[in-house]
CSV table of C-alpha atoms in Angstrom, one decimal:
chain,number,residue,atom,x,y,z
A,9,MET,CA,84.9,36.3,-14.8
A,10,ASN,CA,84.5,36.8,-11.0
A,11,ALA,CA,83.1,40.1,-9.9
A,12,ARG,CA,85.3,42.4,-7.8
A,13,THR,CA,84.6,45.5,-5.9
A,14,GLU,CA,86.0,49.0,-6.7
A,15,PRO,CA,85.3,52.4,-5.4
A,16,GLU,CA,82.2,53.9,-7.1
A,17,THR,CA,82.7,57.0,-9.3
A,18,ALA,CA,79.4,59.0,-9.3
A,19,GLU,CA,78.4,61.6,-11.8
A,20,PRO,CA,78.8,65.1,-10.4
A,21,VAL,CA,75.5,66.6,-9.4
A,22,GLN,CA,74.9,70.1,-10.8
A,23,PRO,CA,72.4,72.1,-8.6
A,24,ALA,CA,69.2,73.0,-10.3
A,25,ARG,CA,69.2,76.4,-12.0
A,26,PRO,CA,66.3,78.7,-10.8
A,27,PRO,CA,63.7,79.5,-13.5
A,28,ILE,CA,65.0,82.4,-15.5
A,29,VAL,CA,61.6,84.2,-15.8
A,30,ARG,CA,61.2,84.1,-12.0
A,31,GLU,CA,64.7,85.4,-11.5
A,32,LEU,CA,64.3,88.2,-13.9
A,33,LEU,CA,61.1,89.3,-12.3
A,34,LEU,CA,62.6,89.0,-8.8
A,35,VAL,CA,65.7,91.1,-9.7
A,36,ALA,CA,63.7,93.7,-11.5
A,37,GLY,CA,61.3,93.9,-8.6
A,38,LEU,CA,64.1,94.3,-6.1
A,39,PHE,CA,65.6,97.1,-8.2
A,40,LEU,CA,62.3,98.8,-8.5
A,41,VAL,CA,61.7,98.7,-4.8
A,42,TYR,CA,65.2,100.1,-4.2
A,43,LYS,CA,64.6,103.0,-6.6
A,44,VAL,CA,61.3,103.8,-5.1
A,45,GLY,CA,62.7,103.6,-1.6
A,46,ARG,CA,65.5,106.0,-2.5
A,47,GLN,CA,63.0,108.5,-3.8
A,48,LEU,CA,61.1,108.3,-0.4
A,49,ALA,CA,64.3,109.3,1.3
A,50,THR,CA,64.6,112.6,-0.6
A,51,GLY,CA,63.6,116.0,0.8
A,52,HIS,CA,65.7,115.9,4.0
A,53,THR,CA,68.3,118.5,2.8
A,54,ALA,CA,69.0,120.2,6.1
A,55,GLU,CA,69.3,116.9,8.0
A,56,ALA,CA,71.6,115.5,5.2
A,57,PHE,CA,74.0,118.4,5.6
A,58,ARG,CA,74.0,118.2,9.4
A,59,ASN,CA,74.8,114.5,9.1
A,60,ALA,CA,77.5,115.3,6.6
A,61,ALA,CA,79.2,117.6,9.0
A,62,ASP,CA,79.1,115.0,11.7
A,63,VAL,CA,80.6,112.3,9.5
A,64,TRP,CA,83.3,114.7,8.3
A,65,HIS,CA,84.3,115.6,11.9
A,66,ALA,CA,84.1,111.9,13.0
A,67,GLU,CA,86.5,110.9,10.3
A,68,ARG,CA,89.0,113.6,11.5
A,69,ARG,CA,88.6,112.3,15.1
A,70,LEU,CA,89.3,108.8,13.9
A,71,HIS,CA,92.4,110.1,12.0
A,72,LEU,CA,91.2,108.6,8.7
A,73,PRO,CA,93.1,110.0,5.7
A,74,GLY,CA,91.5,113.0,4.1
A,75,GLU,CA,89.4,112.3,0.9
A,76,GLY,CA,91.3,115.2,-0.6
A,77,ALA,CA,94.5,113.2,-0.7
A,78,VAL,CA,92.9,110.8,-3.2
A,79,GLN,CA,91.3,113.5,-5.2
A,80,SER,CA,94.5,115.4,-5.6
A,81,LEU,CA,96.0,112.4,-7.4
A,82,LEU,CA,93.1,112.3,-9.8
A,83,LEU,CA,93.4,116.0,-10.5
A,84,HIS,CA,96.9,115.7,-11.8
A,85,GLY,CA,95.5,115.3,-15.3
A,86,ASP,CA,92.1,115.7,-17.1
A,87,VAL,CA,92.3,112.2,-18.6
A,88,LEU,CA,92.7,110.4,-15.2
A,89,VAL,CA,89.8,112.3,-13.6
A,90,ARG,CA,87.5,111.7,-16.6
A,91,VAL,CA,88.4,108.0,-16.5
A,92,ALA,CA,87.4,107.9,-12.8
A,93,ASN,CA,84.1,109.7,-13.5
A,94,THR,CA,83.4,107.3,-16.3
A,95,TYR,CA,84.2,104.3,-14.1
A,96,TYR,CA,81.8,105.6,-11.4
A,97,ALA,CA,79.0,106.2,-14.0
A,98,THR,CA,79.2,103.1,-16.0
A,99,VAL,CA,80.8,100.1,-14.2
A,100,HIS,CA,78.6,99.8,-11.1
A,101,PHE,CA,75.4,98.2,-12.5
A,102,PRO,CA,76.9,96.4,-15.5
A,103,ALA,CA,79.6,94.7,-13.5
A,104,THR,CA,77.1,93.5,-10.9
A,105,LEU,CA,74.7,92.3,-13.6
A,106,ALA,CA,77.5,90.4,-15.4
A,107,PHE,CA,78.5,88.8,-12.2
A,108,LEU,CA,75.0,87.5,-11.5
A,109,VAL,CA,74.5,86.3,-15.1
A,110,TRP,CA,77.8,84.4,-15.0
A,111,LEU,CA,76.9,82.7,-11.7
A,112,TYR,CA,73.4,81.9,-13.0
A,113,LEU,CA,74.8,80.1,-16.0
A,114,ARG,CA,77.9,78.5,-14.5
A,115,ARG,CA,77.4,78.3,-10.7
A,116,PRO,CA,73.6,78.1,-9.9
A,117,ALA,CA,74.0,77.4,-6.2
A,118,HIS,CA,76.4,80.3,-5.8
A,119,TYR,CA,74.1,82.5,-7.8
A,120,VAL,CA,71.2,82.0,-5.3
A,121,TRP,CA,73.6,82.7,-2.4
A,122,ALA,CA,75.0,85.9,-4.1
A,123,ARG,CA,71.5,87.2,-5.0
A,124,ARG,CA,70.4,86.7,-1.4
A,125,VAL,CA,73.5,88.5,0.0
A,126,LEU,CA,73.1,91.4,-2.4
A,127,ALA,CA,69.4,91.7,-1.6
A,128,ALA,CA,70.1,91.7,2.1
A,129,VAL,CA,72.8,94.4,1.8
A,130,THR,CA,70.7,96.5,-0.4
A,131,ALA,CA,67.7,96.3,1.9
A,132,ALA,CA,69.9,97.3,4.9
A,133,ALA,CA,71.3,100.2,2.9
A,134,LEU,CA,67.8,101.4,2.0
A,135,VAL,CA,66.9,101.5,5.7
A,136,LEU,CA,70.0,103.6,6.4
A,137,HIS,CA,69.2,105.9,3.5
A,138,LEU,CA,65.8,106.5,5.0
A,139,THR,CA,67.0,107.0,8.6
A,140,PHE,CA,70.3,108.7,8.0
A,141,PRO,CA,70.2,111.0,4.9
A,142,LEU,CA,73.7,112.1,4.1
A,143,ALA,CA,75.1,114.7,1.7
A,144,PRO,CA,78.2,113.5,-0.2
A,145,PRO,CA,81.5,115.3,0.4
A,146,ARG,CA,81.3,117.1,-3.0
A,147,MET,CA,78.4,119.1,-1.5
A,148,LEU,CA,80.0,119.8,1.8
A,149,THR,CA,81.8,123.2,1.9
A,150,ALA,CA,84.0,122.2,4.8
A,151,ALA,CA,85.5,119.3,2.8
A,152,GLY,CA,86.9,121.7,0.2
A,153,LEU,CA,86.5,119.0,-2.5
A,154,THR,CA,85.8,119.4,-6.2
A,155,ASP,CA,82.7,117.9,-7.8
A,156,THR,CA,84.8,116.2,-10.5
A,157,ALA,CA,81.8,114.9,-12.5
A,158,ARG,CA,80.3,118.4,-12.8
A,159,VAL,CA,83.6,120.1,-13.6
A,160,TYR,CA,85.2,117.4,-15.9
A,161,GLY,CA,82.3,115.1,-16.9
A,162,PRO,CA,80.7,112.7,-17.4
A,163,SER,CA,78.1,113.1,-14.6
A,164,VAL,CA,75.2,110.9,-13.7
A,165,TYR,CA,73.5,113.5,-11.5
A,166,GLY,CA,71.7,116.7,-12.1
A,167,PRO,CA,71.2,119.6,-9.7
A,168,PRO,CA,69.9,118.1,-6.4
A,169,GLN,CA,66.9,120.3,-6.4
A,170,THR,CA,65.6,119.0,-9.8
A,171,ASP,CA,67.1,115.5,-10.0
A,172,GLN,CA,64.1,113.2,-10.1
A,173,LEU,CA,66.1,110.0,-11.0
A,174,SER,CA,68.2,109.6,-7.9
A,175,ASN,CA,68.6,110.5,-4.3
A,176,GLN,CA,71.8,112.4,-3.9
A,177,PHE,CA,71.5,112.4,-0.1
A,178,ALA,CA,72.0,108.6,0.2
A,179,ALA,CA,75.8,108.5,0.5
A,180,MET,CA,75.9,106.1,3.4
A,181,PRO,CA,76.5,103.2,2.9
A,182,SER,CA,78.1,103.2,-0.5
A,183,LEU,CA,76.5,100.5,-2.6
A,184,HIS,CA,79.1,101.2,-5.3
A,185,PHE,CA,81.6,99.7,-2.9
A,186,GLY,CA,79.4,97.1,-1.2
A,187,TRP,CA,78.3,95.6,-4.5
A,188,ALA,CA,81.9,95.7,-5.9
A,189,LEU,CA,83.2,93.9,-2.8
A,190,MET,CA,80.5,91.2,-3.1
A,191,VAL,CA,81.4,90.7,-6.8
A,192,ALA,CA,85.0,90.1,-5.8
A,193,VAL,CA,84.1,87.8,-2.9
A,194,GLY,CA,81.6,85.9,-4.9
A,195,LEU,CA,84.1,85.2,-7.8
A,196,ILE,CA,86.8,84.2,-5.4
A,197,VAL,CA,84.5,81.8,-3.6
A,198,ALA,CA,82.9,80.3,-6.8
A,199,THR,CA,86.1,79.8,-8.8
A,200,ARG,CA,89.4,78.0,-8.3
A,201,SER,CA,91.8,79.9,-10.6
A,202,ARG,CA,95.1,80.9,-9.1
A,203,TRP,CA,94.4,84.4,-10.4
A,204,ARG,CA,91.0,84.8,-8.7
A,205,TRP,CA,92.4,87.0,-6.0
A,206,LEU,CA,92.9,89.7,-8.6
A,207,TRP,CA,89.2,90.3,-8.4
A,208,LEU,CA,89.9,92.3,-5.3
A,209,LEU,CA,91.2,95.0,-7.6
A,210,HIS,CA,87.6,95.8,-8.5
A,211,PRO,CA,86.5,97.0,-5.0
A,212,LEU,CA,89.9,98.6,-4.5
A,213,VAL,CA,89.6,100.7,-7.7
A,214,THR,CA,85.9,101.4,-6.9
A,215,LEU,CA,86.9,102.7,-3.4
A,216,LEU,CA,89.5,105.1,-4.8
A,217,VAL,CA,87.0,106.3,-7.5
A,218,ILE,CA,84.1,107.0,-5.1
A,219,VAL,CA,86.4,108.8,-2.7
A,220,GLY,CA,88.5,110.6,-5.3
A,221,THR,CA,85.4,111.9,-7.2
A,222,ALA,CA,84.0,113.2,-3.8
A,223,ASN,CA,80.9,111.0,-4.1
A,224,HIS,CA,81.5,109.2,-0.8
A,225,TYR,CA,83.3,109.4,2.5
A,226,TRP,CA,85.6,106.7,3.7
A,227,LEU,CA,83.0,105.8,6.4
A,228,ASP,CA,80.5,105.1,3.6
A,229,ALA,CA,82.7,102.3,2.4
A,230,ILE,CA,83.4,101.0,5.9
A,231,VAL,CA,79.7,100.8,6.7
A,232,ALA,CA,79.0,99.0,3.4
A,233,GLY,CA,81.8,96.5,4.2
A,234,ALA,CA,80.3,95.9,7.6
A,235,LEU,CA,76.9,95.3,6.2
A,236,LEU,CA,78.3,92.9,3.7
A,237,GLY,CA,80.2,91.1,6.4
A,238,ALA,CA,77.1,90.7,8.5
A,239,ALA,CA,75.1,89.4,5.5
A,240,LEU,CA,77.9,86.9,4.6
A,241,ALA,CA,77.9,85.7,8.3
A,242,VAL,CA,74.1,85.0,8.2
A,243,ILE,CA,73.7,83.7,4.6
A,244,ARG,CA,76.2,80.9,4.3
A,245,VAL,CA,78.1,80.1,1.2
A,246,PRO,CA,76.9,76.8,-0.5
A,247,VAL,CA,79.1,73.7,-0.1
A,248,ARG,CA,81.3,73.3,-3.2
A,249,THR,CA,80.2,70.4,-5.4
A,250,ALA,CA,82.3,68.4,-7.8
A,251,ALA,CA,80.7,70.4,-10.7
A,252,THR,CA,82.1,73.6,-9.2
A,253,THR,CA,85.7,73.5,-10.1
A,254,GLY,CA,88.2,75.6,-11.9
A,255,ARG,CA,90.1,74.5,-14.9
A,256,GLY,CA,89.8,71.0,-16.2
A,257,GLY,CA,86.1,70.5,-15.8
A,258,PRO,CA,84.2,68.6,-13.2
A,259,ARG,CA,86.0,66.3,-10.9
A,260,PRO,CA,84.4,62.9,-10.2
A,261,VAL,CA,82.8,62.3,-6.8
A,262,ARG,CA,84.4,59.4,-5.0
A,263,ALA,CA,82.3,57.2,-2.8
A,264,LYS,CA,83.0,57.1,0.9
A,265,ALA,CA,85.3,54.5,2.3
A,266,GLY,CA,83.6,51.2,2.5
A,267,ASP,CA,81.1,51.9,-0.3
A,268,HIS,CA,81.5,49.4,-3.1
A,269,VAL,CA,79.9,48.6,-6.4
A,270,LEU,CA,80.0,45.3,-8.3
A,271,VAL,CA,81.9,45.8,-11.6
A,272,GLY,CA,83.5,43.5,-14.1
A,273,ALA,CA,80.7,41.0,-14.2
A,274,GLY,CA,80.2,39.9,-17.8
A,275,ARG,CA,83.3,41.6,-19.1
């Protein structure tokens, strides 16, 4: 039988998955550096309250909606405000961790990209926490807002004077919002489901929660979004491979026009 030429169908190439031990150590190290860095930013109470007053008045000059408008919706019922407090306390880290684990297992190239973006945003946030301490709106008398976590529970913070586990004067930028937005962006980029845009509900709900519970100002979220945008502009998303598809599994990679392979000989 005479040989003929047909377009070559290559096996999809899956990017190499980074060594898991190295990744665990890297992520744990980054988290430890961040926690230590936040602790270094404590002890600037007077400056944090001066900055809070400046941010509050800047928002009014910019005609941003008052944070109290969102909080008043939560305070219509005890159940809703407790759900918001629970969301603030329990979703932030687990959702981000689950996002990274899923990417590591299913989209290795996108995992490396997302990890780099999150590290860059977190590092930039730490610099701002060190240079611009900021008391959250729940501490600002002029805001007239309720500390919903303290009143209704659950709360992740103790009294600022004795809280040794967190820096409560690190409101800007909001990593709750920045990380949530990156989770949504990462899943939209790495998947092809027609429903993937619904992941934007995660940062939207997070935004309403952090503002409604008086843990953050609108500007905290705006700055976090700007930092994420800058990181995404510098750290480019990986080119989608055939193995990175939605439903139906990998798609074959077709050879370029003019590439041929001998098939059929000896059939």
